[in-house]
Amino acid sequence: MDGQPVRAADTAAPSYFLIESKGNWAGPGAGTFLLDAVALAEVGHRVRVYLVEDGVLSAAGRDVPEVERLAGAGVEILVDDFSAAQRALDAGRLSPHVKLAGMGTVAAALAEDGCTGVWH
């Protein structure tokens, strides 16, 4: 490499699919994991965050700082539809920066060439 950051447009640029199962209230680990997603996106990687289980609570509301940071960095933010339904969170109660998605989305993303999955 020539010392330049890898850009998502490059064919060799890896992508990351980060799965967060803990709510942002669960301690500093959850927030740090989401900041890692921001850092990866800021150097040009394609990054998707999938919020599942109690992680979906991180997307509840309109002005969630963690979600705002992710969206500002160009991270695609997905919320597990089943976990959201189990917690009575419909699309109207979630940040406008997120999309509801099912496990089929997870399976397809993790099967992509060059995609690294990380579960927290």
XYZ file of N, CA and C in Angstrom:
360
model
N 0.831 -1.186 0.000
C 0.000 0.000 0.000
C 0.869 1.241 0.000
N 0.322 2.337 -0.452
C 1.071 3.583 -0.530
C 0.839 4.492 0.673
N 0.257 3.979 1.752
C 0.017 4.779 2.943
C -1.305 5.534 2.917
N -2.014 5.466 1.791
C -3.302 6.131 1.687
C -4.393 5.233 2.267
N -5.428 5.821 2.880
C -6.508 5.002 3.419
C -7.259 4.291 2.299
N -7.756 3.125 2.606
C -8.552 2.366 1.655
C -9.913 3.031 1.540
N -10.399 3.195 0.355
C -11.715 3.803 0.126
C -12.703 2.726 -0.280
N -13.954 2.902 0.123
C -14.983 1.907 -0.151
C -15.148 1.667 -1.650
N -14.826 2.637 -2.483
C -14.964 2.478 -3.920
C -13.923 1.515 -4.491
N -12.815 1.303 -3.763
C -11.796 0.374 -4.226
C -12.356 -1.043 -4.179
N -12.055 -1.856 -5.189
C -12.600 -3.202 -5.219
C -12.045 -4.069 -4.099
N -10.853 -3.761 -3.615
C -10.241 -4.568 -2.566
C -10.614 -4.081 -1.158
N -11.394 -3.018 -1.065
C -11.741 -2.476 0.243
C -12.630 -3.454 1.000
N -12.204 -3.826 2.193
C -13.050 -4.735 2.972
C -14.280 -4.015 3.490
N -15.299 -4.793 3.781
C -16.473 -4.230 4.420
C -16.638 -4.899 5.775
N -17.329 -4.220 6.646
C -17.529 -4.713 7.999
C -19.013 -4.744 8.313
N -19.433 -5.831 8.919
C -20.808 -5.987 9.387
C -20.713 -6.209 10.886
N -21.000 -5.150 11.646
C -20.845 -5.183 13.086
C -22.203 -5.402 13.744
N -22.284 -6.392 14.597
C -23.537 -6.753 15.263
C -23.436 -6.380 16.733
N -24.328 -5.494 17.162
C -24.346 -5.034 18.553
C -25.592 -5.582 19.248
N -25.366 -6.380 20.290
C -26.490 -6.992 21.005
C -26.750 -6.358 22.366
N -25.970 -5.360 22.728
C -26.133 -4.716 24.029
C -26.628 -3.288 23.834
N -27.433 -2.817 24.736
C -27.905 -1.443 24.663
C -26.798 -0.478 25.030
N -26.909 0.771 24.584
C -25.871 1.754 24.875
C -25.779 2.061 26.369
N -26.755 1.645 27.134
C -26.752 1.812 28.591
C -25.997 0.681 29.287
N -25.555 -0.331 28.547
C -24.932 -1.523 29.134
C -23.494 -1.288 29.584
N -23.002 -0.102 29.425
C -21.634 0.196 29.832
C -20.828 0.725 28.669
N -19.587 1.085 28.919
C -18.775 1.724 27.888
C -18.448 0.817 26.704
N -18.535 -0.490 26.864
C -18.204 -1.391 25.760
C -19.089 -1.192 24.549
N -20.388 -1.002 24.765
C -21.307 -0.824 23.641
C -21.004 0.462 22.895
N -20.799 1.551 23.624
C -20.485 2.818 22.975
C -19.172 2.772 22.230
N -18.177 2.108 22.806
C -16.868 1.985 22.162
C -16.977 1.174 20.881
N -17.771 0.122 20.903
C -17.963 -0.710 19.711
C -18.548 0.126 18.575
N -19.518 0.976 18.891
C -20.116 1.822 17.867
C -19.134 2.889 17.382
N -18.277 3.372 18.266
C -17.232 4.316 17.835
C -16.224 3.638 16.912
N -15.975 2.349 17.128
C -15.112 1.596 16.210
C -15.723 1.577 14.811
N -17.037 1.445 14.741
C -17.725 1.464 13.442
C -17.528 2.812 12.762
N -17.635 3.883 13.529
C -17.419 5.231 12.986
C -15.993 5.353 12.452
N -15.025 4.902 13.224
C -13.620 5.000 12.813
C -13.360 4.226 11.518
N -13.927 3.047 11.400
C -13.759 2.259 10.172
C -14.360 2.982 8.969
N -15.535 3.563 9.151
C -16.190 4.285 8.056
C -15.399 5.531 7.669
N -14.839 6.190 8.657
C -14.104 7.428 8.373
C -12.828 7.209 7.569
N -12.286 5.989 7.591
C -11.114 5.715 6.749
C -11.511 5.078 5.425
N -12.818 5.019 5.158
C -13.277 4.621 3.841
C -13.836 3.226 3.687
N -13.938 2.482 4.760
C -14.516 1.138 4.649
C -16.034 1.210 4.597
N -16.622 0.237 3.938
C -18.077 0.096 3.994
C -18.402 -0.532 5.350
N -19.275 0.088 6.110
C -19.613 -0.397 7.445
C -21.122 -0.430 7.604
N -21.589 -1.570 8.073
C -22.989 -1.726 8.442
C -23.040 -2.168 9.893
N -23.943 -1.579 10.654
C -24.158 -1.966 12.044
C -25.552 -2.557 12.132
N -25.615 -3.732 12.744
C -26.896 -4.418 12.944
C -27.159 -4.463 14.435
N -28.217 -3.800 14.859
C -28.598 -3.777 16.267
C -29.605 -4.884 16.521
N -29.281 -5.757 17.471
C -30.107 -6.923 17.754
C -30.250 -7.057 19.265
N -31.226 -7.832 19.700
C -31.505 -8.038 21.128
C -31.624 -6.669 21.803
N -30.958 -6.439 22.942
C -31.065 -5.148 23.619
C -30.367 -4.023 22.866
N -29.573 -4.355 21.869
C -28.934 -3.329 21.050
C -29.932 -2.454 20.321
N -31.136 -2.971 20.043
C -32.144 -2.174 19.338
C -32.562 -0.955 20.158
N -32.401 -1.039 21.469
C -32.773 0.094 22.321
C -31.886 1.308 22.055
N -30.711 1.081 21.495
C -29.813 2.186 21.148
C -30.380 3.053 20.033
N -31.339 2.547 19.289
C -31.919 3.290 18.170
C -33.277 3.889 18.498
N -33.734 3.720 19.743
C -35.039 4.261 20.130
C -34.937 5.768 20.316
N -35.834 6.479 19.683
C -35.857 7.936 19.817
C -35.336 8.643 18.588
N -35.442 9.947 18.599
C -35.089 10.758 17.432
C -33.655 11.289 17.461
N -33.135 11.621 18.610
C -31.827 12.272 18.702
C -30.876 11.463 19.569
N -30.520 10.285 19.106
C -29.603 9.420 19.849
C -28.184 9.737 19.375
N -27.319 10.240 20.266
C -25.981 10.672 19.833
C -25.185 9.581 19.107
N -25.236 8.350 19.588
C -24.476 7.263 18.950
C -24.962 7.024 17.523
N -26.261 7.041 17.337
C -26.838 6.821 16.004
C -26.513 8.003 15.095
N -26.571 9.203 15.644
C -26.236 10.395 14.851
C -24.787 10.323 14.355
N -23.863 9.897 15.232
C -22.448 9.767 14.842
C -22.281 8.730 13.733
N -22.948 7.593 13.898
C -22.862 6.542 12.877
C -23.373 7.057 11.534
N -24.554 7.658 11.550
C -25.149 8.160 10.308
C -24.264 9.232 9.676
N -23.701 10.103 10.496
C -22.828 11.155 9.981
C -21.577 10.622 9.314
N -21.138 9.439 9.742
C -19.945 8.819 9.154
C -20.284 7.954 7.940
N -21.567 7.856 7.611
C -21.968 7.067 6.456
C -22.190 5.594 6.743
N -22.332 5.241 8.009
C -22.582 3.854 8.389
C -24.050 3.525 8.145
N -24.309 2.389 7.534
C -25.673 1.908 7.373
C -26.085 1.255 8.695
N -27.201 1.697 9.266
C -27.642 1.212 10.569
C -28.924 0.407 10.390
N -28.830 -0.860 10.748
C -29.959 -1.779 10.615
C -30.417 -2.219 12.000
N -31.721 -2.383 12.164
C -32.301 -2.814 13.423
C -33.046 -4.117 13.181
N -32.740 -5.122 13.996
C -33.399 -6.418 13.878
C -34.899 -6.248 14.095
N -35.671 -6.628 13.093
C -37.119 -6.447 13.170
C -37.759 -7.264 14.298
N -37.291 -8.480 14.515
C -37.843 -9.324 15.573
C -37.548 -8.744 16.954
N -36.296 -8.346 17.185
C -35.918 -7.766 18.482
C -36.685 -6.477 18.750
N -36.868 -5.656 17.719
C -37.621 -4.415 17.889
C -39.078 -4.716 18.244
N -39.673 -5.670 17.558
C -41.072 -6.025 17.851
C -41.213 -6.564 19.269
N -40.251 -7.349 19.721
C -40.289 -7.892 21.079
C -40.215 -6.792 22.134
N -39.693 -5.635 21.772
C -39.556 -4.518 22.702
C -40.534 -3.393 22.379
N -41.551 -3.723 21.582
C -42.615 -2.779 21.199
C -42.069 -1.522 20.526
N -41.029 -1.692 19.709
C -40.448 -0.575 18.966
C -40.790 -0.722 17.492
N -41.747 0.060 17.023
C -42.032 0.054 15.594
C -41.199 1.147 14.935
N -41.264 1.231 13.623
C -40.426 2.176 12.881
C -40.637 3.612 13.349
N -41.831 3.961 13.782
C -42.122 5.313 14.237
C -41.440 5.691 15.545
N -40.989 4.712 16.303
C -40.324 4.973 17.583
C -38.805 4.886 17.476
N -38.313 4.625 16.263
C -36.872 4.481 16.040
C -36.305 5.711 15.339
N -35.013 5.872 15.451
C -34.327 6.961 14.766
C -34.626 6.912 13.271
N -34.756 8.062 12.636
C -34.981 8.069 11.186
C -33.760 7.587 10.393
N -32.633 7.396 11.067
C -31.406 6.956 10.393
C -31.294 5.438 10.288
N -32.253 4.704 10.821
C -32.150 3.248 10.832
C -33.198 2.617 9.934
N -32.918 1.370 9.553
C -33.868 0.579 8.771
C -34.101 -0.737 9.495
N -35.339 -1.189 9.515
C -35.638 -2.506 10.058
C -35.170 -3.562 9.066
N -34.597 -4.641 9.571
C -34.078 -5.709 8.716
C -34.175 -7.033 9.466
N -34.284 -8.111 8.712
C -34.369 -9.435 9.300
C -33.054 -10.192 9.205
N -33.076 -11.404 9.701
C -31.870 -12.242 9.716
C -31.398 -12.603 8.316
N -32.274 -12.554 7.341
C -31.849 -12.796 5.959
C -30.829 -11.758 5.506
N -30.994 -10.533 5.974
C -30.044 -9.460 5.664
C -28.677 -9.774 6.260
N -28.683 -10.285 7.496
C -27.423 -10.649 8.158
C -26.717 -11.750 7.379
N -27.457 -12.792 7.042
C -26.875 -13.925 6.319
C -26.284 -13.487 4.978
N -27.019 -12.657 4.250
C -26.531 -12.189 2.947
C -25.273 -11.336 3.103
N -25.263 -10.455 4.093
C -24.099 -9.578 4.298
C -22.864 -10.387 4.661
N -23.015 -11.340 5.563
C -21.860 -12.121 6.004
C -21.342 -13.065 4.926
N -22.172 -13.347 3.930
C -21.748 -14.213 2.824
C -21.035 -13.441 1.713
N -21.037 -12.120 1.778
C -20.375 -11.309 0.748
C -18.864 -11.499 0.812
N -18.239 -11.536 -0.335
C -16.779 -11.591 -0.387
C -16.197 -10.346 0.278
N -15.180 -10.550 1.094
C -14.492 -9.437 1.737
C -15.195 -8.831 2.930
N -16.317 -9.424 3.355
C -17.040 -8.886 4.501
C -16.551 -9.555 5.785
N -16.207 -8.738 6.759
C -15.805 -9.232 8.074
C -16.937 -8.966 9.052
N -17.389 -10.017 9.709
C -18.441 -9.878 10.703
C -17.855 -9.857 12.106
N -18.374 -8.970 12.938
C -17.928 -8.875 14.315
C -19.168 -8.755 15.193
N -19.275 -9.617 16.209
C -20.424 -9.615 17.117
C -19.978 -9.104 18.471
N -20.753 -8.180 19.035
C -20.461 -7.674 20.376
C -21.691 -7.839 21.242
